[in-house]
């Protein structure tokens, strides 16, 4: 969090982070309830959590604004890219492309997103209060080891299914000939989007590893 912010900004950030932490907990609970009710059937998971997932993930757009106006120290471009990637996966891929929700991808992705965000936003709340419990600090800088790669795997499963489906249907594509004399193929856009994970994910992952070393300390050598 920013070192020096106004009381108004601090109060707003407390409310924002608390609401999103609780919101993601709602997503997680509703998903677990659905899986228990359907005895582990992953089909329909997205529909079971669609509204809170859409609301609270889209609300993350405000994090870009927070970075841009300087009330948090996050890098604006990095924050923008992280939020944008999830928005793309949520809206045009998962929500708007038929068949994507019937894969295992959404269950894996939403589980990892929800656990990560309950911890992350909770961590921000206690950081603003300058009283972070060690257990929460440890979770924040340890769970990502598994949650990040598993979450990315879920996202890429969704993107892969969307590529296959939109290539056949032509959904969101704008083929030639047309009045503008330009073409756009959504399936190729998604392929490029997925390839960007190759350079970007390792940077974010190793950044978290470095942050873990700073916040929790390096393990002592025997």
PDB file of C-alpha atoms in Angstrom:
ATOM      1  CA  UNK A   1       0.000   0.000   0.000  1.00  0.00           C
ATOM      2  CA  UNK A   2       1.042   3.593  -0.427  1.00  0.00           C
ATOM      3  CA  UNK A   3       3.051   4.944   2.485  1.00  0.00           C
ATOM      4  CA  UNK A   4       1.212   8.228   2.766  1.00  0.00           C
ATOM      5  CA  UNK A   5      -2.416   8.556   1.746  1.00  0.00           C
ATOM      6  CA  UNK A   6      -5.252  10.678   3.044  1.00  0.00           C
ATOM      7  CA  UNK A   7      -7.701   9.394   5.632  1.00  0.00           C
ATOM      8  CA  UNK A   8     -10.418   9.468   2.973  1.00  0.00           C
ATOM      9  CA  UNK A   9      -8.357   7.372   0.573  1.00  0.00           C
ATOM     10  CA  UNK A  10      -7.446   4.948   3.339  1.00  0.00           C
ATOM     11  CA  UNK A  11     -11.083   4.577   4.346  1.00  0.00           C
ATOM     12  CA  UNK A  12     -12.081   3.969   0.732  1.00  0.00           C
ATOM     13  CA  UNK A  13      -9.352   1.356   0.249  1.00  0.00           C
ATOM     14  CA  UNK A  14     -10.366  -0.403   3.460  1.00  0.00           C
ATOM     15  CA  UNK A  15     -13.943  -0.625   2.242  1.00  0.00           C
ATOM     16  CA  UNK A  16     -12.966  -1.630  -1.295  1.00  0.00           C
ATOM     17  CA  UNK A  17     -10.623  -4.415  -0.201  1.00  0.00           C
ATOM     18  CA  UNK A  18     -12.957  -5.707   2.507  1.00  0.00           C
ATOM     19  CA  UNK A  19     -15.900  -5.887   0.095  1.00  0.00           C
ATOM     20  CA  UNK A  20     -13.863  -7.711  -2.537  1.00  0.00           C
ATOM     21  CA  UNK A  21     -12.416 -10.152  -0.019  1.00  0.00           C
ATOM     22  CA  UNK A  22     -15.919 -11.035   1.171  1.00  0.00           C
ATOM     23  CA  UNK A  23     -17.190 -11.056  -2.420  1.00  0.00           C
ATOM     24  CA  UNK A  24     -14.627 -13.613  -3.522  1.00  0.00           C
ATOM     25  CA  UNK A  25     -15.444 -15.689  -0.457  1.00  0.00           C
ATOM     26  CA  UNK A  26     -19.066 -15.710  -1.661  1.00  0.00           C
ATOM     27  CA  UNK A  27     -17.875 -16.951  -5.061  1.00  0.00           C
ATOM     28  CA  UNK A  28     -15.872 -19.733  -3.426  1.00  0.00           C
ATOM     29  CA  UNK A  29     -18.695 -20.806  -1.114  1.00  0.00           C
ATOM     30  CA  UNK A  30     -21.282 -20.836  -3.902  1.00  0.00           C
ATOM     31  CA  UNK A  31     -19.001 -22.936  -6.087  1.00  0.00           C
ATOM     32  CA  UNK A  32     -18.366 -25.460  -3.312  1.00  0.00           C
ATOM     33  CA  UNK A  33     -22.103 -25.654  -2.619  1.00  0.00           C
ATOM     34  CA  UNK A  34     -22.766 -26.335  -6.298  1.00  0.00           C
ATOM     35  CA  UNK A  35     -20.111 -29.063  -6.438  1.00  0.00           C
ATOM     36  CA  UNK A  36     -21.482 -30.717  -3.302  1.00  0.00           C
ATOM     37  CA  UNK A  37     -25.044 -30.512  -4.603  1.00  0.00           C
ATOM     38  CA  UNK A  38     -24.123 -32.007  -7.981  1.00  0.00           C
ATOM     39  CA  UNK A  39     -21.645 -34.533  -6.536  1.00  0.00           C
ATOM     40  CA  UNK A  40     -18.648 -32.957  -8.224  1.00  0.00           C
ATOM     41  CA  UNK A  41     -20.161 -32.231 -11.645  1.00  0.00           C
ATOM     42  CA  UNK A  42     -18.155 -29.344 -13.071  1.00  0.00           C
ATOM     43  CA  UNK A  43     -20.728 -28.488 -15.724  1.00  0.00           C
ATOM     44  CA  UNK A  44     -22.801 -25.534 -14.573  1.00  0.00           C
ATOM     45  CA  UNK A  45     -20.227 -24.216 -12.118  1.00  0.00           C
ATOM     46  CA  UNK A  46     -19.930 -20.926 -13.973  1.00  0.00           C
ATOM     47  CA  UNK A  47     -23.695 -20.391 -14.012  1.00  0.00           C
ATOM     48  CA  UNK A  48     -23.794 -21.078 -10.265  1.00  0.00           C
ATOM     49  CA  UNK A  49     -21.338 -18.280  -9.510  1.00  0.00           C
ATOM     50  CA  UNK A  50     -21.742 -16.056 -12.575  1.00  0.00           C
ATOM     51  CA  UNK A  51     -23.193 -12.929 -10.954  1.00  0.00           C
ATOM     52  CA  UNK A  52     -20.774 -12.487  -8.017  1.00  0.00           C
ATOM     53  CA  UNK A  53     -17.858 -13.579 -10.205  1.00  0.00           C
ATOM     54  CA  UNK A  54     -18.728 -10.991 -12.846  1.00  0.00           C
ATOM     55  CA  UNK A  55     -19.268  -8.238 -10.282  1.00  0.00           C
ATOM     56  CA  UNK A  56     -16.155  -8.750  -8.193  1.00  0.00           C
ATOM     57  CA  UNK A  57     -13.750  -9.565 -11.010  1.00  0.00           C
ATOM     58  CA  UNK A  58     -14.917  -6.588 -13.055  1.00  0.00           C
ATOM     59  CA  UNK A  59     -14.561  -4.403  -9.951  1.00  0.00           C
ATOM     60  CA  UNK A  60     -10.830  -5.121 -10.136  1.00  0.00           C
ATOM     61  CA  UNK A  61     -10.703  -2.540 -12.945  1.00  0.00           C
ATOM     62  CA  UNK A  62     -10.609  -0.002 -10.110  1.00  0.00           C
ATOM     63  CA  UNK A  63      -7.163  -1.304  -9.172  1.00  0.00           C
ATOM     64  CA  UNK A  64      -5.834   0.244 -12.378  1.00  0.00           C
ATOM     65  CA  UNK A  65      -7.408   3.550 -11.328  1.00  0.00           C
ATOM     66  CA  UNK A  66      -5.922   3.247  -7.838  1.00  0.00           C
ATOM     67  CA  UNK A  67      -2.446   2.779  -9.293  1.00  0.00           C
ATOM     68  CA  UNK A  68      -2.932   5.584 -11.814  1.00  0.00           C
ATOM     69  CA  UNK A  69      -3.936   8.180  -9.203  1.00  0.00           C
ATOM     70  CA  UNK A  70      -1.217   7.056  -6.801  1.00  0.00           C
ATOM     71  CA  UNK A  71      -3.188   5.829  -3.789  1.00  0.00           C
ATOM     72  CA  UNK A  72      -1.432   2.460  -4.114  1.00  0.00           C
ATOM     73  CA  UNK A  73       2.191   1.950  -5.232  1.00  0.00           C
ATOM     74  CA  UNK A  74       1.403  -0.689  -7.879  1.00  0.00           C
ATOM     75  CA  UNK A  75       2.808  -0.322 -11.380  1.00  0.00           C
ATOM     76  CA  UNK A  76      -0.017   0.940 -13.611  1.00  0.00           C
ATOM     77  CA  UNK A  77       0.919  -1.063 -16.719  1.00  0.00           C
ATOM     78  CA  UNK A  78       1.499  -4.317 -14.826  1.00  0.00           C
ATOM     79  CA  UNK A  79      -1.800  -3.901 -13.004  1.00  0.00           C
ATOM     80  CA  UNK A  80      -3.576  -3.094 -16.259  1.00  0.00           C
ATOM     81  CA  UNK A  81      -2.223  -6.221 -17.971  1.00  0.00           C
ATOM     82  CA  UNK A  82      -3.158  -8.465 -15.045  1.00  0.00           C
ATOM     83  CA  UNK A  83      -6.694  -7.118 -14.843  1.00  0.00           C
ATOM     84  CA  UNK A  84      -7.147  -7.107 -18.615  1.00  0.00           C
ATOM     85  CA  UNK A  85      -6.142 -10.754 -18.923  1.00  0.00           C
ATOM     86  CA  UNK A  86      -8.799 -11.806 -16.439  1.00  0.00           C
ATOM     87  CA  UNK A  87     -11.436  -9.596 -18.039  1.00  0.00           C
ATOM     88  CA  UNK A  88     -10.745 -11.222 -21.411  1.00  0.00           C
ATOM     89  CA  UNK A  89     -10.972 -14.713 -19.943  1.00  0.00           C
ATOM     90  CA  UNK A  90     -14.125 -13.894 -17.977  1.00  0.00           C
ATOM     91  CA  UNK A  91     -16.245 -12.013 -20.506  1.00  0.00           C
ATOM     92  CA  UNK A  92     -15.568 -12.912 -24.172  1.00  0.00           C
ATOM     93  CA  UNK A  93     -14.093 -16.347 -23.378  1.00  0.00           C
ATOM     94  CA  UNK A  94     -16.041 -17.863 -20.493  1.00  0.00           C
ATOM     95  CA  UNK A  95     -19.250 -15.854 -20.491  1.00  0.00           C
ATOM     96  CA  UNK A  96     -19.855 -15.300 -24.203  1.00  0.00           C
ATOM     97  CA  UNK A  97     -18.397 -18.380 -25.904  1.00  0.00           C
ATOM     98  CA  UNK A  98     -20.702 -21.426 -25.839  1.00  0.00           C
ATOM     99  CA  UNK A  99     -19.177 -24.666 -24.600  1.00  0.00           C
ATOM    100  CA  UNK A 100     -16.320 -23.203 -22.557  1.00  0.00           C
ATOM    101  CA  UNK A 101     -18.139 -23.620 -19.246  1.00  0.00           C
ATOM    102  CA  UNK A 102     -18.552 -27.351 -19.884  1.00  0.00           C
ATOM    103  CA  UNK A 103     -14.823 -27.996 -19.450  1.00  0.00           C
ATOM    104  CA  UNK A 104     -12.803 -28.452 -16.263  1.00  0.00           C
ATOM    105  CA  UNK A 105     -11.097 -25.140 -16.919  1.00  0.00           C
ATOM    106  CA  UNK A 106     -13.636 -22.878 -15.176  1.00  0.00           C
ATOM    107  CA  UNK A 107     -13.624 -24.963 -11.969  1.00  0.00           C
ATOM    108  CA  UNK A 108      -9.845 -24.904 -11.730  1.00  0.00           C
ATOM    109  CA  UNK A 109      -9.611 -21.247 -12.679  1.00  0.00           C
ATOM    110  CA  UNK A 110     -12.387 -19.960 -10.417  1.00  0.00           C
ATOM    111  CA  UNK A 111     -11.128 -21.986  -7.447  1.00  0.00           C
ATOM    112  CA  UNK A 112      -7.635 -20.520  -7.779  1.00  0.00           C
ATOM    113  CA  UNK A 113      -8.913 -17.000  -8.435  1.00  0.00           C
ATOM    114  CA  UNK A 114     -11.237 -17.085  -5.432  1.00  0.00           C
ATOM    115  CA  UNK A 115      -8.717 -18.447  -2.907  1.00  0.00           C
ATOM    116  CA  UNK A 116      -6.048 -16.053  -4.166  1.00  0.00           C
ATOM    117  CA  UNK A 117      -8.306 -13.026  -3.951  1.00  0.00           C
ATOM    118  CA  UNK A 118      -9.804 -13.782  -0.542  1.00  0.00           C
ATOM    119  CA  UNK A 119      -6.245 -13.913   0.779  1.00  0.00           C
ATOM    120  CA  UNK A 120      -4.919 -10.969  -1.253  1.00  0.00           C
ATOM    121  CA  UNK A 121      -7.693  -8.503  -0.460  1.00  0.00           C
ATOM    122  CA  UNK A 122      -7.740  -9.627   3.171  1.00  0.00           C
ATOM    123  CA  UNK A 123      -4.007  -9.015   3.297  1.00  0.00           C
ATOM    124  CA  UNK A 124      -4.524  -5.497   1.942  1.00  0.00           C
ATOM    125  CA  UNK A 125      -7.161  -4.769   4.584  1.00  0.00           C
ATOM    126  CA  UNK A 126      -4.869  -5.739   7.448  1.00  0.00           C
ATOM    127  CA  UNK A 127      -1.927  -3.958   5.812  1.00  0.00           C
ATOM    128  CA  UNK A 128      -3.930  -0.736   5.847  1.00  0.00           C
ATOM    129  CA  UNK A 129      -4.662  -1.376   9.528  1.00  0.00           C
ATOM    130  CA  UNK A 130      -0.940  -2.057  10.016  1.00  0.00           C
ATOM    131  CA  UNK A 131      -1.708  -5.344  11.733  1.00  0.00           C
ATOM    132  CA  UNK A 132      -1.221  -8.295   9.387  1.00  0.00           C
ATOM    133  CA  UNK A 133      -1.545 -11.701  11.114  1.00  0.00           C
ATOM    134  CA  UNK A 134       1.450 -13.886  10.343  1.00  0.00           C
ATOM    135  CA  UNK A 135      -0.811 -16.693   9.120  1.00  0.00           C
ATOM    136  CA  UNK A 136      -2.315 -14.379   6.504  1.00  0.00           C
ATOM    137  CA  UNK A 137       1.123 -13.092   5.518  1.00  0.00           C
ATOM    138  CA  UNK A 138       2.345 -16.683   5.114  1.00  0.00           C
ATOM    139  CA  UNK A 139      -0.699 -17.635   3.025  1.00  0.00           C
ATOM    140  CA  UNK A 140      -0.273 -14.557   0.830  1.00  0.00           C
ATOM    141  CA  UNK A 141       3.324 -15.447  -0.020  1.00  0.00           C
ATOM    142  CA  UNK A 142       3.073 -19.251  -0.069  1.00  0.00           C
ATOM    143  CA  UNK A 143      -0.207 -20.357  -1.642  1.00  0.00           C
ATOM    144  CA  UNK A 144       0.737 -18.693  -4.931  1.00  0.00           C
ATOM    145  CA  UNK A 145       3.275 -21.480  -5.550  1.00  0.00           C
ATOM    146  CA  UNK A 146       0.364 -23.758  -6.451  1.00  0.00           C
ATOM    147  CA  UNK A 147      -2.474 -21.326  -7.136  1.00  0.00           C
ATOM    148  CA  UNK A 148      -0.740 -19.276  -9.835  1.00  0.00           C
ATOM    149  CA  UNK A 149       0.231 -22.148 -12.171  1.00  0.00           C
ATOM    150  CA  UNK A 150      -3.039 -24.001 -11.545  1.00  0.00           C
ATOM    151  CA  UNK A 151      -5.047 -20.842 -12.185  1.00  0.00           C
ATOM    152  CA  UNK A 152      -3.159 -20.174 -15.417  1.00  0.00           C
ATOM    153  CA  UNK A 153      -3.773 -23.779 -16.464  1.00  0.00           C
ATOM    154  CA  UNK A 154      -7.500 -23.287 -15.931  1.00  0.00           C
ATOM    155  CA  UNK A 155      -7.445 -20.041 -17.905  1.00  0.00           C
ATOM    156  CA  UNK A 156      -5.608 -21.656 -20.819  1.00  0.00           C
ATOM    157  CA  UNK A 157      -8.039 -24.585 -20.887  1.00  0.00           C
ATOM    158  CA  UNK A 158     -10.866 -22.062 -21.242  1.00  0.00           C
ATOM    159  CA  UNK A 159      -8.995 -20.139 -23.951  1.00  0.00           C
ATOM    160  CA  UNK A 160      -8.214 -23.347 -25.854  1.00  0.00           C
ATOM    161  CA  UNK A 161     -11.870 -24.389 -25.916  1.00  0.00           C
ATOM    162  CA  UNK A 162     -12.864 -20.875 -26.979  1.00  0.00           C
ATOM    163  CA  UNK A 163     -10.341 -20.993 -29.848  1.00  0.00           C
ATOM    164  CA  UNK A 164     -11.784 -24.284 -31.075  1.00  0.00           C
ATOM    165  CA  UNK A 165     -15.373 -23.080 -30.832  1.00  0.00           C
ATOM    166  CA  UNK A 166     -14.917 -19.603 -32.316  1.00  0.00           C
ATOM    167  CA  UNK A 167     -12.841 -20.948 -35.186  1.00  0.00           C
ATOM    168  CA  UNK A 168     -15.851 -22.999 -36.233  1.00  0.00           C
ATOM    169  CA  UNK A 169     -18.559 -20.458 -35.466  1.00  0.00           C
ATOM    170  CA  UNK A 170     -16.771 -17.252 -36.474  1.00  0.00           C
ATOM    171  CA  UNK A 171     -18.053 -15.599 -33.298  1.00  0.00           C
ATOM    172  CA  UNK A 172     -16.649 -12.081 -32.702  1.00  0.00           C
ATOM    173  CA  UNK A 173     -14.798 -12.256 -36.049  1.00  0.00           C
ATOM    174  CA  UNK A 174     -15.097  -9.754 -38.891  1.00  0.00           C
ATOM    175  CA  UNK A 175     -14.154 -11.448 -42.165  1.00  0.00           C
ATOM    176  CA  UNK A 176     -13.533  -9.984 -45.590  1.00  0.00           C
ATOM    177  CA  UNK A 177     -15.081  -8.703 -47.727  1.00  0.00           C
ATOM    178  CA  UNK A 178     -16.604  -5.841 -45.768  1.00  0.00           C
ATOM    179  CA  UNK A 179     -17.073  -2.088 -46.049  1.00  0.00           C
ATOM    180  CA  UNK A 180     -13.978  -1.288 -43.976  1.00  0.00           C
ATOM    181  CA  UNK A 181     -11.781  -3.677 -45.958  1.00  0.00           C
ATOM    182  CA  UNK A 182     -10.219  -5.042 -42.776  1.00  0.00           C
ATOM    183  CA  UNK A 183     -10.581  -8.424 -41.118  1.00  0.00           C
ATOM    184  CA  UNK A 184     -10.438  -9.671 -37.549  1.00  0.00           C
ATOM    185  CA  UNK A 185     -10.385 -13.296 -36.438  1.00  0.00           C
ATOM    186  CA  UNK A 186     -11.165 -13.726 -32.758  1.00  0.00           C
ATOM    187  CA  UNK A 187      -9.665 -17.215 -32.629  1.00  0.00           C
ATOM    188  CA  UNK A 188      -6.280 -15.849 -33.780  1.00  0.00           C
ATOM    189  CA  UNK A 189      -6.570 -13.046 -31.247  1.00  0.00           C
ATOM    190  CA  UNK A 190      -7.013 -15.658 -28.518  1.00  0.00           C
ATOM    191  CA  UNK A 191      -4.002 -17.612 -29.761  1.00  0.00           C
ATOM    192  CA  UNK A 192      -1.822 -14.496 -29.527  1.00  0.00           C
ATOM    193  CA  UNK A 193      -3.365 -13.754 -26.129  1.00  0.00           C
ATOM    194  CA  UNK A 194      -2.450 -17.248 -24.888  1.00  0.00           C
ATOM    195  CA  UNK A 195       1.111 -16.981 -26.250  1.00  0.00           C
ATOM    196  CA  UNK A 196       1.636 -13.832 -24.171  1.00  0.00           C
ATOM    197  CA  UNK A 197       1.440 -16.029 -21.062  1.00  0.00           C
ATOM    198  CA  UNK A 198       4.834 -17.484 -22.014  1.00  0.00           C
ATOM    199  CA  UNK A 199       6.884 -14.311 -21.335  1.00  0.00           C
ATOM    200  CA  UNK A 200       4.537 -12.714 -18.796  1.00  0.00           C
ATOM    201  CA  UNK A 201       3.730 -15.530 -16.360  1.00  0.00           C
ATOM    202  CA  UNK A 202       7.350 -16.352 -15.371  1.00  0.00           C
ATOM    203  CA  UNK A 203       8.015 -12.677 -14.609  1.00  0.00           C
ATOM    204  CA  UNK A 204       5.007 -12.414 -12.297  1.00  0.00           C
ATOM    205  CA  UNK A 205       5.717 -15.783 -10.696  1.00  0.00           C
ATOM    206  CA  UNK A 206       9.359 -15.061  -9.909  1.00  0.00           C
ATOM    207  CA  UNK A 207       8.406 -11.577  -8.722  1.00  0.00           C
ATOM    208  CA  UNK A 208       6.201 -13.238  -6.101  1.00  0.00           C
ATOM    209  CA  UNK A 209       9.052 -15.553  -5.133  1.00  0.00           C
ATOM    210  CA  UNK A 210      11.310 -12.543  -4.596  1.00  0.00           C
ATOM    211  CA  UNK A 211       8.578 -10.834  -2.586  1.00  0.00           C
ATOM    212  CA  UNK A 212       8.242 -13.932  -0.443  1.00  0.00           C
ATOM    213  CA  UNK A 213      11.942 -13.769   0.336  1.00  0.00           C
ATOM    214  CA  UNK A 214      11.594 -10.142   1.418  1.00  0.00           C
ATOM    215  CA  UNK A 215       8.452 -10.607   3.495  1.00  0.00           C
ATOM    216  CA  UNK A 216       9.045 -14.024   5.065  1.00  0.00           C
ATOM    217  CA  UNK A 217      12.811 -14.228   4.890  1.00  0.00           C
ATOM    218  CA  UNK A 218      14.903 -16.836   3.190  1.00  0.00           C
ATOM    219  CA  UNK A 219      14.979 -20.237   4.839  1.00  0.00           C
ATOM    220  CA  UNK A 220      18.106 -20.815   6.914  1.00  0.00           C
ATOM    221  CA  UNK A 221      20.634 -23.224   5.485  1.00  0.00           C
ATOM    222  CA  UNK A 222      21.310 -26.339   7.538  1.00  0.00           C
TER     223      UNK A 222
END
